[in-house]
Coordinates of C-alpha atoms in Angstrom, one line a residue:
X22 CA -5.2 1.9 -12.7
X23 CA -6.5 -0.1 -15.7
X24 CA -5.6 1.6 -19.3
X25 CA -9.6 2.6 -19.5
X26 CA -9.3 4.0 -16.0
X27 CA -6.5 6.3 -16.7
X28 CA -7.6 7.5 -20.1
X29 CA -10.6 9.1 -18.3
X30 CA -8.6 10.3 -15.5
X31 CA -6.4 12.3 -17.9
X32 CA -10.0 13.1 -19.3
X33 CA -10.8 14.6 -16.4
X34 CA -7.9 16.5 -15.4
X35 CA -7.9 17.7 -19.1
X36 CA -11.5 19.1 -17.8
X37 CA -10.4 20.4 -14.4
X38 CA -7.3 22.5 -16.2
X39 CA -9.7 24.0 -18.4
X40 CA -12.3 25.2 -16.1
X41 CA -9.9 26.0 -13.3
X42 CA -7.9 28.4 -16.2
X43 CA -11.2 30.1 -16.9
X44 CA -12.6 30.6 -13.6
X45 CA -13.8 33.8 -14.2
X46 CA -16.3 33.0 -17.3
X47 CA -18.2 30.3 -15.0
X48 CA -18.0 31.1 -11.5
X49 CA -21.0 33.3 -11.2
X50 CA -23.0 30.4 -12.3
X51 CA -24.2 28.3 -9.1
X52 CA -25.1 25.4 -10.7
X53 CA -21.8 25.5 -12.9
X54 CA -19.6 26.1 -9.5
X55 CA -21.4 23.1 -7.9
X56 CA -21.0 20.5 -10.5
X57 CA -17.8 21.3 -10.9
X58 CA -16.7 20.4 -7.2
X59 CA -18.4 17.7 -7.3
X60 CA -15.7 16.4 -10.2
X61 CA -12.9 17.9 -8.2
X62 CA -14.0 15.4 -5.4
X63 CA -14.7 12.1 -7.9
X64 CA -10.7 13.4 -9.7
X65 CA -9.3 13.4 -6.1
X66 CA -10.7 10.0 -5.1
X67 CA -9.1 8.5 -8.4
X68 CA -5.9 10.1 -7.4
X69 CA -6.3 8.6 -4.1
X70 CA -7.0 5.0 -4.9
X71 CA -4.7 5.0 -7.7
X72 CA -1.9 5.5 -5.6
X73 CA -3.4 2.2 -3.3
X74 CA -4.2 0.6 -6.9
X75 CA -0.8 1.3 -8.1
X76 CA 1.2 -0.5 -4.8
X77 CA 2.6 -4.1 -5.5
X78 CA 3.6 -6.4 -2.5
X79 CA 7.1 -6.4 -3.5
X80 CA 8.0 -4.0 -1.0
X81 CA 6.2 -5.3 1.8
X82 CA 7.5 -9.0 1.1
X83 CA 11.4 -7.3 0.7
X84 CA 10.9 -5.8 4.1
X85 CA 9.7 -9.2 5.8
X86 CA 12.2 -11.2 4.0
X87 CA 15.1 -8.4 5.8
X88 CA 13.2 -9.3 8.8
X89 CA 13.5 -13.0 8.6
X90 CA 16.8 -12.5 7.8
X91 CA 17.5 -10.9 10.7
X92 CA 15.5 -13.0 12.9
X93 CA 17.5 -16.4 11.6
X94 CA 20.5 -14.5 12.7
X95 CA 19.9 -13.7 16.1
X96 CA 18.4 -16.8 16.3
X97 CA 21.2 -18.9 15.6
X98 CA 23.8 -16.6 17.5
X99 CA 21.7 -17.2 20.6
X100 CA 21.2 -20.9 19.7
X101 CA 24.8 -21.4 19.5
X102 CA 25.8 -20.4 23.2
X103 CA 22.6 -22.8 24.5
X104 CA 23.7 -25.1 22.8
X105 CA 27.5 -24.9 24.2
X106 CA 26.2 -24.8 27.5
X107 CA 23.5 -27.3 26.2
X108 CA 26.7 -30.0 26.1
X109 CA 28.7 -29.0 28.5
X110 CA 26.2 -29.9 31.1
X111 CA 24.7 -33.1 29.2
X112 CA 21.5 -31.3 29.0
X113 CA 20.4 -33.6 25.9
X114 CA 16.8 -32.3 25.3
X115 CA 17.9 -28.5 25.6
X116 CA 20.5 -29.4 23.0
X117 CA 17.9 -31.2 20.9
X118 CA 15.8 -28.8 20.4
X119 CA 18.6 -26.3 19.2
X120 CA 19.2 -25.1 15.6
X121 CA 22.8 -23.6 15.1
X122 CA 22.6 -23.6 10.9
X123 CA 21.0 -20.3 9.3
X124 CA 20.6 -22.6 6.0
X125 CA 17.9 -24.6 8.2
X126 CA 16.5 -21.9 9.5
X127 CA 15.9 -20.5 6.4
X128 CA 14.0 -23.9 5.1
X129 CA 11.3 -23.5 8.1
X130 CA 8.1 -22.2 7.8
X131 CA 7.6 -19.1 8.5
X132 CA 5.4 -19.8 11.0
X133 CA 7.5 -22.7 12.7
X134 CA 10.2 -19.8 12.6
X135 CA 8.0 -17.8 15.4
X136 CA 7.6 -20.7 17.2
X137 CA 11.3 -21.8 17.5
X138 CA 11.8 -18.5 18.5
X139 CA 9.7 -17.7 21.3
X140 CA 10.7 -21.9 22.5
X141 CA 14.3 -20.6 22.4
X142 CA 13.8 -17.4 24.0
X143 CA 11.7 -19.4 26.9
X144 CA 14.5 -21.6 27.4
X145 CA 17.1 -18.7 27.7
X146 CA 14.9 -17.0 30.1
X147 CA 15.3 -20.2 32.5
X148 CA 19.3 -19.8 31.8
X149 CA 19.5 -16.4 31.7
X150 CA 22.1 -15.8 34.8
X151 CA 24.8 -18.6 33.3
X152 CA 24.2 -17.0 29.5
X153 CA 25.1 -13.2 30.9
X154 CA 27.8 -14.5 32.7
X155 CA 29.7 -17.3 31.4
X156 CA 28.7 -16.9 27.2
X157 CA 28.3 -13.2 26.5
X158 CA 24.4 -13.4 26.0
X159 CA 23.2 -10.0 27.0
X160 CA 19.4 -9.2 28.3
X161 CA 19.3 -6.6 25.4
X162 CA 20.2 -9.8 23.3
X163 CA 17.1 -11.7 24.2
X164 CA 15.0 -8.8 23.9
X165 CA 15.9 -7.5 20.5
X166 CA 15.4 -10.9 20.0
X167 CA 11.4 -11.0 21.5
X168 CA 11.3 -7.8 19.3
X169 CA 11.9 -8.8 16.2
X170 CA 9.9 -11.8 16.5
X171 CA 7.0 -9.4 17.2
X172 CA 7.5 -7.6 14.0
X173 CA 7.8 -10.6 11.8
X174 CA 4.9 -12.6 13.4
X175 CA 2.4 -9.8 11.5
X176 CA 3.5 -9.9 8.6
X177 CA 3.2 -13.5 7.9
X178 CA 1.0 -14.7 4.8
X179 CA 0.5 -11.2 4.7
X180 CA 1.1 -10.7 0.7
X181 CA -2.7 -11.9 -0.3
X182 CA -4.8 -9.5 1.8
X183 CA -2.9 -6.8 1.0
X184 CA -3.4 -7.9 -3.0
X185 CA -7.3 -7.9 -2.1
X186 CA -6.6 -4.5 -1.1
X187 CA -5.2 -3.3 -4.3
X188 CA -8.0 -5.2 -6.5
X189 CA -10.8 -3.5 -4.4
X190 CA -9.1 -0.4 -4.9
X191 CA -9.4 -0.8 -8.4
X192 CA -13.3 -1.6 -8.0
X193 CA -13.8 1.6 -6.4
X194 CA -11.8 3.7 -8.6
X195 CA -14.7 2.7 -11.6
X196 CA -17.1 4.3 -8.9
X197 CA -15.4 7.3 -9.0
X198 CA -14.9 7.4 -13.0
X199 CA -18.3 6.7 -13.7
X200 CA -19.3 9.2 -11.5
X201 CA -17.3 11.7 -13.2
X202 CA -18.6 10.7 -16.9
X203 CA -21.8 11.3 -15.5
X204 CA -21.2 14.6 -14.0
X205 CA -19.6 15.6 -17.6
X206 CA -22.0 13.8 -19.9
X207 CA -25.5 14.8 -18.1
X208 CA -24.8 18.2 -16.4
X209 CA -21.3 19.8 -17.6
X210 CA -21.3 19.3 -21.2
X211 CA -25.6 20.9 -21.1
X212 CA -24.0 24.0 -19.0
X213 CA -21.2 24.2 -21.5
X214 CA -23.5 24.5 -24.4
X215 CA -24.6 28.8 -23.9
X216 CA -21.0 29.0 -24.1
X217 CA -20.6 28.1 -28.0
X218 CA -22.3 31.7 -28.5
X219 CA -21.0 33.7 -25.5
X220 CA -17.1 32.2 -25.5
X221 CA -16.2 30.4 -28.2
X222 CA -12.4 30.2 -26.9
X223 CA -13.5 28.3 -23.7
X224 CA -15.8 26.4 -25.3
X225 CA -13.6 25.1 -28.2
X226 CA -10.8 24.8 -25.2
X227 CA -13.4 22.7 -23.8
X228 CA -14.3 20.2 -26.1
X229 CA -10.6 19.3 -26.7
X230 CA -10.3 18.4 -23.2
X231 CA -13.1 16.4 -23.2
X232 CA -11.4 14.1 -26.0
X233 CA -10.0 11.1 -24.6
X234 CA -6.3 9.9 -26.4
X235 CA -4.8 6.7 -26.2
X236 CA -1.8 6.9 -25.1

């Protein structure tokens, strides 16, 4: 939330306090009850969004760049026993296309990373037998591998949509505020007004809530 955002929403739970701690002077007025959960829905859909509003991609980029990590690694581990056997039988364009350096890896795009990966795991399906048998590669190996690939290909370039995500959140939470000043400005603070001569307490109590402080 923006600094004018949350002044209001501590506004308004400043308001929702009040009226929930003196439930029993309003609640036989219908119109009073009404309005009232009508702010109790716009306060719960800042609460909502603000959590959304409040996210940063920092986590999500942390948790792709573990995944990448992990991806180079099996990756080269795999490459390194094709390209072994690459040698040993002169097989020249298998050994080509082999990367056995996590430090290259790790200068590819993320999307030529995907690609490598599912070339390498194509040409380890045609070897499979001679990897299991003769260089320790296990099927549980090359499937981990075919996993991990899966959940890294997702999340690629994924930082900016889920930054659009957070902005529109933002957007919407001004729905929801300016819903709420209206409910207070046009119908709550009119209801309030009998009060001033029937309970001075909860009105007074009232109209300190409905200050907004900077903070």
């Amino acid at each position: 939330m923006n600094k004018n955002q949350l002044k209001n929403y501590r506004m308004f739970l400043a308001v929702q306090n009040t009226f929930d701690h003196n439930n029993t002077t309003w609640s036989g007025n219908p119109k009073f009850t009404e309005t009232k959960k009508l702010l109790d829905i716009e306060i719960d859909g800042i609460e909502i969004l603000g959590e959304d509003a409040s996210k940063t991609t920092k986590g999500m980029t942390r948790d792709k760049n573990l995944i990448r990590n992990a991806l180079e690694k099996k990756l080269v581990a795999l490459a390194g026993a094709m390209s072994a056997h690459a040698s040993i039988t002169q097989n020249e364009t298998l050994k080509s296309i082999m990367i056995t350096s996590k430090a290259a890896l790790e200068n590819t795009k993320e999307t030529d990373i995907v690609v490598y990966g599912k070339t390498l795991v194509k040409q380890a399906g045609a070897i499979e037998k001679v990897l299991m048998t003769e260089y320790g590669v296990t099927t549980a190996e090359i499937e981990d591998i075919k996993t991990t690939i899966a959940e890294f290909q997702p999340l690629i370039g994924n930082a900016k949509p889920e930054q659009s995500a957070i902005n529109a959140a933002k957007r919407n939470i001004d729905d929801h505020v300016q819903q709420g000043k209206f409910l207070l400005k046009e119908i709550l603070d009119k209801l309030m007004i009998r009060y001033q001569f029937t309970d001075i307490t909860f009105f007074n109590e009232y109209q300190q809530s409905r200050t907004i402080v900077d903070a």
